[in-house]
């Protein structure tokens, strides 16, 4: 049923990528290792390898007429039906089957994943019978999810439930059913498309990162094998038949040996010590390392786990389980905090800075008025630092794309609900609702058609990803040229734009300086343009903060009128030194608080990045230490007040790169 | 002349003839190469409004060669290639010969507002209501099998449709597990997309899926512009006559495609050229290995079109840009893009065959 249309590329013909192949083979030796996630850039044979795996997996004995392919000799792993038949003394018909790679398409509906009411059966005789889904087909096989990081949450949840229990429990639509669902979970993903939910990541026993191959000879070899395969798949597969058989035999032998592999006591202790040292939470890592090392030993024909096996197992099983902070710690952290070594400014193009210092300060950087200084690379943004605390968990898990239930015909069909006059009928659900009555109808004079009553009619419930709109409000006044604020602000803004590219949010940029604010980038997905326009942003002049906030407010209101589903996040970058009144003679600071309150009242999610806090600041350098401290504290208090008025997450700019902001 | 010819062509009288398109050489080349070898992986045409992008794609159908298909199969399976058949056809083929017919290759549209069930297929409602059978009703991907799947404004396509499209394109197969049906069928198509970059960029995953990418711009040459306008006017005034005037050219191009297909299997890639292809991709730091495969296929197809039996450096130069340019622009943030031509020249020099030639 799920045999590929043409035979897969032979596993043994894959050039290099030994870690990926090894992880897949080790899991084949011991499926209880818990599956493999292969991460890597496009076009690195990830999917090809997974699909190729099935071919080298040894056949297994299965109950021939069981939809779950139960093992004939292991009652604990049988479905209720097989167990009952066995107990009743029936000799179960068996057959040898190849292990299969069962696909879970991203757009699968939940009823197909977990199984549902057998509509045909129900319509024919009104019997509520279970129709097995993908999880049933995956039992004792490989369940493959390509682009697993894009899988819908409702499917992920069902998948995790089943994976955790080794069983699929269904309670829906008049059926109540459970069946074994032990599968090797294999996923592939391209990290550029977004990260995996930590809960799902932890579920994979082994994680392998693959990269393209740079060696010219190997690349030529890869292309030539691919071309030969495409030209004559059957002939190519014949060429590798011996290798394939040998690998299958190795796997089968290793399985047979696996139970006899011993783990010396000191090695067992080393596993746990290492996991503790690496600060891996939970025990899943330890278990995966032990099993992987044992499988590696079995493959080698060794009777005992050695250091070499342990080292390999750790590489495959532990890296993804280390806490994020541990993984990311390294040279990056140093590179991010580079505020002191400002390069000498470009003496040209200083016209704008002439009016920069309304409060009499001299920019240290001597008239550098182009916001795009050469500041090196952008950094990954931890968006949880910017979104309001109330959503933090949710955001962390799902990224910035917010699914929302919608009516109408677009969007992904995720479920159904009862409705009398639907314009988007969920036929499958409607039939299921009507199905159980049909048996009684047979033999009456109702004719051949199905009796569907208004109460049966279901409408499709669709889900669409609400469109994210990231509004960056950037202080381009003279005061940001103080110290390294400008450079760090720019890095942060560009990093956020880059992040929006990954999350496919639209971006808008509002800049304020001098006497006014303007939208320098209208909402767009063309982030290249956004970047260029930010690059051309000029800096200097006073700080019309309330103009900036007001402009952002108007922009958000306008976009909401256009699309009520839009999800705006307004991130303001400023040092808070509001000094231009909105209305003549008013107090700029009080006005700023008023506009901030309006943003909060409009229920817009906001973050306030304080570009002054904690950065090396020349303003204070000429003052006494106490005076500078007092001034800093005052500045901090004021910015905090402003952020609170906006109901915004307060983040000091310097903490953004690390994500571990701890607002004092 | 049309009277005497019995050749069956798809003759939508509203289609502008492909061979009447002025200039836009790269766009036409990319489309033709894909017609010669669909495994090149499709074409994306980027350009501003009014640069004949859609016209060219729709015009392509007219010059594509006919193909043999199982007559009553919704996927138009190839009668002689069991590996590319749907299950139904494979079963029937083992029992006897299914009925076949010759059909024109088609350009199948995927409208932006298509629902997911229309794209991948869904439950056959009539069948389900009539006799309670949960039968699969094929969707756009089924119709696209062995044809051209065209998405206009592909950058505006909804994510959930893109995902389904990518799945199918990657596997050459459509796997449906939804709405009460479980089904799979072959879905090997030439993916052609057009877009206006002003409307936003394409998701990298989707961009990479296109074998070739062509950027088209308006034409600045006055004489050419006049020519374009005049042909357009002539076509609008009398489409039938206009099409008749290009009939010979059209048929010649179709024949070229057919001949090139026949020759394709014999085109060889000399070792030094193969190495230069790999080295170019390494120099350009192209993600993964799809760039190598695409460049090889495109170069072989162009050699076949030109009647050459080996891929030469000059053939390579003519396709390197459309095969690799888009793979070097991973993110719009990396500005120091390496030039494809430069990388290719360097790679060719480095891997020059022993003993002269240049």
Tab-separated table of N, CA and C in Angstrom, chain A residues 543-628:
chain	number	residue	atom	x	y	z
A	543	UNK	N	14.488	64.371	20.278
A	543	UNK	CA	13.854	63.077	20.481
A	543	UNK	C	12.339	63.214	20.590
A	544	UNK	N	11.643	63.208	19.468
A	544	UNK	CA	10.173	63.341	19.504
A	544	UNK	C	9.531	61.989	19.777
A	545	UNK	N	9.713	61.498	20.985
A	545	UNK	CA	9.277	60.145	21.337
A	545	UNK	C	7.778	59.950	21.155
A	546	UNK	N	6.983	60.938	21.606
A	546	UNK	CA	5.539	60.705	21.492
A	546	UNK	C	5.082	60.708	20.039
A	547	UNK	N	5.772	61.440	19.187
A	547	UNK	CA	5.454	61.379	17.759
A	547	UNK	C	5.672	59.955	17.242
A	548	UNK	N	6.763	59.376	17.689
A	548	UNK	CA	7.077	58.012	17.253
A	548	UNK	C	6.019	57.026	17.702
A	549	UNK	N	5.651	57.100	18.974
A	549	UNK	CA	4.650	56.166	19.502
A	549	UNK	C	3.294	56.392	18.837
A	550	UNK	N	2.962	57.672	18.630
A	550	UNK	CA	1.672	57.984	18.020
A	550	UNK	C	1.610	57.465	16.586
A	551	UNK	N	2.715	57.600	15.887
A	551	UNK	CA	2.753	57.119	14.501
A	551	UNK	C	2.582	55.590	14.462
A	552	UNK	N	3.236	54.910	15.402
A	552	UNK	CA	3.103	53.461	15.477
A	552	UNK	C	1.656	53.072	15.788
A	553	UNK	N	1.050	53.810	16.701
A	553	UNK	CA	-0.331	53.557	17.085
A	553	UNK	C	-1.264	53.680	15.871
A	554	UNK	N	-1.076	54.756	15.110
A	554	UNK	CA	-1.918	54.957	13.917
A	554	UNK	C	-1.702	53.844	12.901
A	555	UNK	N	-0.464	53.449	12.739
A	555	UNK	CA	-0.154	52.409	11.769
A	555	UNK	C	-0.834	51.085	12.153
A	556	UNK	N	-0.778	50.776	13.436
A	556	UNK	CA	-1.391	49.534	13.897
A	556	UNK	C	-2.904	49.579	13.706
A	557	UNK	N	-3.509	50.710	14.043
A	557	UNK	CA	-4.959	50.839	13.874
A	557	UNK	C	-5.344	50.677	12.408
A	558	UNK	N	-4.565	51.265	11.535
A	558	UNK	CA	-4.839	51.175	10.098
A	558	UNK	C	-4.743	49.724	9.624
A	559	UNK	N	-3.708	49.022	10.056
A	559	UNK	CA	-3.544	47.637	9.636
A	559	UNK	C	-4.644	46.745	10.197
A	560	UNK	N	-5.106	47.084	11.378
A	560	UNK	CA	-6.186	46.291	11.968
A	560	UNK	C	-7.485	46.477	11.217
A	561	UNK	N	-7.685	47.683	10.716
A	561	UNK	CA	-8.893	47.895	9.924
A	561	UNK	C	-8.820	47.048	8.665
A	562	UNK	N	-7.614	46.919	8.124
A	562	UNK	CA	-7.451	46.166	6.893
A	562	UNK	C	-7.606	44.670	7.138
A	563	UNK	N	-7.050	44.181	8.224
A	563	UNK	CA	-7.136	42.761	8.533
A	563	UNK	C	-7.285	42.586	10.042
A	564	UNK	N	-8.514	42.316	10.481
A	564	UNK	CA	-8.764	42.225	11.917
A	564	UNK	C	-7.963	41.101	12.580
A	565	UNK	N	-7.485	40.147	11.790
A	565	UNK	CA	-6.754	39.018	12.365
A	565	UNK	C	-5.276	39.307	12.580
A	566	UNK	N	-4.842	40.467	12.131
A	566	UNK	CA	-3.411	40.750	12.197
A	566	UNK	C	-2.952	40.748	13.650
A	567	UNK	N	-1.740	40.254	13.863
A	567	UNK	CA	-1.210	40.205	15.211
A	567	UNK	C	0.003	41.134	15.306
A	568	UNK	N	-0.220	42.352	15.815
A	568	UNK	CA	0.884	43.313	15.841
A	568	UNK	C	1.717	43.212	17.115
A	569	UNK	N	2.987	43.390	16.946
A	569	UNK	CA	3.888	43.512	18.090
A	569	UNK	C	4.712	44.781	17.855
A	570	UNK	N	4.578	45.732	18.782
A	570	UNK	CA	5.288	46.996	18.628
A	570	UNK	C	6.515	46.993	19.537
A	571	UNK	N	7.685	47.095	18.941
A	571	UNK	CA	8.911	47.119	19.728
A	571	UNK	C	9.546	48.501	19.584
A	572	UNK	N	9.637	49.200	20.697
A	572	UNK	CA	10.196	50.550	20.680
A	572	UNK	C	11.650	50.515	21.160
A	573	UNK	N	12.534	51.143	20.400
A	573	UNK	CA	13.937	51.270	20.798
A	573	UNK	C	14.205	52.724	21.119
A	574	UNK	N	14.430	53.021	22.383
A	574	UNK	CA	14.693	54.411	22.721
A	574	UNK	C	15.423	54.488	24.051
A	575	UNK	N	16.049	55.635	24.277
A	575	UNK	CA	16.619	55.856	25.595
A	575	UNK	C	15.663	56.687	26.443
A	576	UNK	N	14.503	56.990	25.862
A	576	UNK	CA	13.437	57.617	26.632
A	576	UNK	C	13.573	59.113	26.848
A	577	UNK	N	14.560	59.711	26.216
A	577	UNK	CA	14.787	61.136	26.495
A	577	UNK	C	13.851	62.024	25.679
A	578	UNK	N	12.553	61.875	25.897
A	578	UNK	CA	11.576	62.656	25.144
A	578	UNK	C	11.800	64.147	25.389
A	579	UNK	N	11.981	64.898	24.301
A	579	UNK	CA	12.198	66.329	24.503
A	579	UNK	C	11.537	67.215	23.452
A	580	UNK	N	10.596	66.653	22.698
A	580	UNK	CA	9.848	67.473	21.741
A	580	UNK	C	8.365	67.359	22.064
A	581	UNK	N	7.712	68.459	22.390
A	581	UNK	CA	6.287	68.380	22.723
A	581	UNK	C	5.435	68.084	21.487
A	582	UNK	N	4.395	67.341	21.705
A	582	UNK	CA	3.460	66.992	20.633
A	582	UNK	C	2.545	68.178	20.376
A	583	UNK	N	2.050	68.707	21.494
A	583	UNK	CA	1.261	69.930	21.405
A	583	UNK	C	2.109	71.055	21.979
A	584	UNK	N	1.983	72.192	21.369
A	584	UNK	CA	2.835	73.305	21.788
A	584	UNK	C	2.781	73.538	23.291
A	585	UNK	N	3.944	73.644	23.886
A	585	UNK	CA	4.025	74.007	25.286
A	585	UNK	C	3.788	72.876	26.263
A	586	UNK	N	3.443	71.710	25.768
A	586	UNK	CA	3.171	70.596	26.685
A	586	UNK	C	4.475	69.986	27.191
A	587	UNK	N	4.342	69.160	28.224
A	587	UNK	CA	5.511	68.481	28.769
A	587	UNK	C	5.739	67.181	27.990
A	588	UNK	N	6.842	67.070	27.277
A	588	UNK	CA	7.069	65.926	26.401
A	588	UNK	C	7.013	64.597	27.149
A	589	UNK	N	7.513	64.581	28.367
A	589	UNK	CA	7.528	63.321	29.097
A	589	UNK	C	6.125	62.890	29.479
A	590	UNK	N	5.342	63.852	29.943
A	590	UNK	CA	3.973	63.509	30.307
A	590	UNK	C	3.189	63.062	29.070
A	591	UNK	N	3.443	63.729	27.963
A	591	UNK	CA	2.771	63.330	26.710
A	591	UNK	C	3.160	61.902	26.304
A	592	UNK	N	4.446	61.606	26.458
A	592	UNK	CA	4.918	60.266	26.086
A	592	UNK	C	4.167	59.212	26.901
A	593	UNK	N	3.981	59.491	28.186
A	593	UNK	CA	3.247	58.552	29.037
A	593	UNK	C	1.814	58.400	28.556
A	594	UNK	N	1.230	59.500	28.086
A	594	UNK	CA	-0.159	59.452	27.627
A	594	UNK	C	-0.292	58.582	26.375
A	595	UNK	N	0.609	58.783	25.403
A	595	UNK	CA	0.545	57.962	24.181
A	595	UNK	C	0.821	56.496	24.521
A	596	UNK	N	1.765	56.297	25.439
A	596	UNK	CA	2.068	54.932	25.855
A	596	UNK	C	0.829	54.259	26.425
A	597	UNK	N	0.079	55.000	27.231
A	597	UNK	CA	-1.140	54.455	27.826
A	597	UNK	C	-2.171	54.140	26.740
A	598	UNK	N	-2.191	54.975	25.707
A	598	UNK	CA	-3.129	54.722	24.608
A	598	UNK	C	-2.791	53.417	23.905
A	599	UNK	N	-1.515	53.158	23.718
A	599	UNK	CA	-1.089	51.893	23.104
A	599	UNK	C	-1.527	50.711	23.963
A	600	UNK	N	-1.339	50.863	25.267
A	600	UNK	CA	-1.733	49.786	26.167
A	600	UNK	C	-3.237	49.559	26.089
A	601	UNK	N	-3.987	50.656	26.028
A	601	UNK	CA	-5.444	50.556	26.004
A	601	UNK	C	-5.924	49.912	24.704
A	602	UNK	N	-5.151	50.094	23.644
A	602	UNK	CA	-5.556	49.535	22.347
A	602	UNK	C	-5.266	48.037	22.279
A	603	UNK	N	-4.755	47.492	23.375
A	603	UNK	CA	-4.501	46.069	23.428
A	603	UNK	C	-3.489	45.625	22.362
A	604	UNK	N	-2.471	46.426	22.222
A	604	UNK	CA	-1.398	46.076	21.304
A	604	UNK	C	-0.279	45.486	22.141
A	605	UNK	N	0.300	44.405	21.684
A	605	UNK	CA	1.402	43.837	22.427
A	605	UNK	C	2.654	44.658	22.147
A	606	UNK	N	3.354	44.995	23.220
A	606	UNK	CA	4.470	45.905	23.071
A	606	UNK	C	5.691	45.432	23.847
A	607	UNK	N	6.826	45.892	23.381
A	607	UNK	CA	8.050	45.702	24.144
A	607	UNK	C	8.807	47.009	24.075
A	608	UNK	N	9.521	47.296	25.132
A	608	UNK	CA	10.280	48.537	25.169
A	608	UNK	C	11.741	48.187	25.403
A	609	UNK	N	12.556	48.496	24.410
A	609	UNK	CA	13.976	48.194	24.545
A	609	UNK	C	14.695	49.478	24.928
A	610	UNK	N	15.219	49.488	26.139
A	610	UNK	CA	15.913	50.664	26.660
A	610	UNK	C	17.325	50.678	26.096
A	611	UNK	N	17.566	51.607	25.178
A	611	UNK	CA	18.871	51.606	24.504
A	611	UNK	C	19.938	52.279	25.348
A	612	UNK	N	19.526	52.880	26.462
A	612	UNK	CA	20.511	53.536	27.321
A	612	UNK	C	21.026	52.622	28.405
A	613	UNK	N	20.135	51.825	28.953
A	613	UNK	CA	20.456	51.092	30.162
A	613	UNK	C	21.672	50.187	30.038
A	614	UNK	N	22.625	50.445	30.908
A	614	UNK	CA	23.749	49.528	31.027
A	614	UNK	C	24.830	49.699	29.994
A	615	UNK	N	24.563	50.451	28.969
A	615	UNK	CA	25.605	50.610	27.969
A	615	UNK	C	26.606	51.657	28.425
A	616	UNK	N	27.798	51.491	27.964
A	616	UNK	CA	28.838	52.467	28.228
A	616	UNK	C	28.339	53.830	27.758
A	617	UNK	N	28.298	54.779	28.635
A	617	UNK	CA	27.599	56.004	28.315
A	617	UNK	C	28.474	57.198	28.617
A	618	UNK	N	28.854	57.888	27.596
A	618	UNK	CA	29.788	58.991	27.765
A	618	UNK	C	29.162	60.169	28.524
A	619	UNK	N	27.824	60.190	28.542
A	619	UNK	CA	27.154	61.297	29.215
A	619	UNK	C	27.683	61.472	30.628
A	620	UNK	N	27.854	60.326	31.247
A	620	UNK	CA	28.170	60.386	32.666
A	620	UNK	C	29.666	60.381	32.943
A	621	UNK	N	30.440	60.231	31.900
A	621	UNK	CA	31.853	59.935	32.131
A	621	UNK	C	32.608	61.100	32.775
A	622	UNK	N	32.069	62.298	32.627
A	622	UNK	CA	32.775	63.437	33.193
A	622	UNK	C	32.326	63.740	34.614
A	623	UNK	N	31.286	63.018	35.047
A	623	UNK	CA	30.718	63.302	36.359
A	623	UNK	C	31.375	62.462	37.448
A	624	UNK	N	31.070	62.847	38.664
A	624	UNK	CA	31.542	62.034	39.774
A	624	UNK	C	30.778	60.722	39.784
A	625	UNK	N	31.320	59.736	40.433
A	625	UNK	CA	30.708	58.419	40.401
A	625	UNK	C	29.303	58.436	40.981
A	626	UNK	N	29.141	59.130	42.144
A	626	UNK	CA	27.809	59.172	42.768
A	626	UNK	C	26.794	59.866	41.861
A	627	UNK	N	27.243	60.971	41.306
A	627	UNK	CA	26.323	61.742	40.478
A	627	UNK	C	25.913	60.910	39.252
A	628	UNK	N	26.890	60.218	38.675
A	628	UNK	CA	26.598	59.398	37.503
A	628	UNK	C	25.639	58.269	37.866
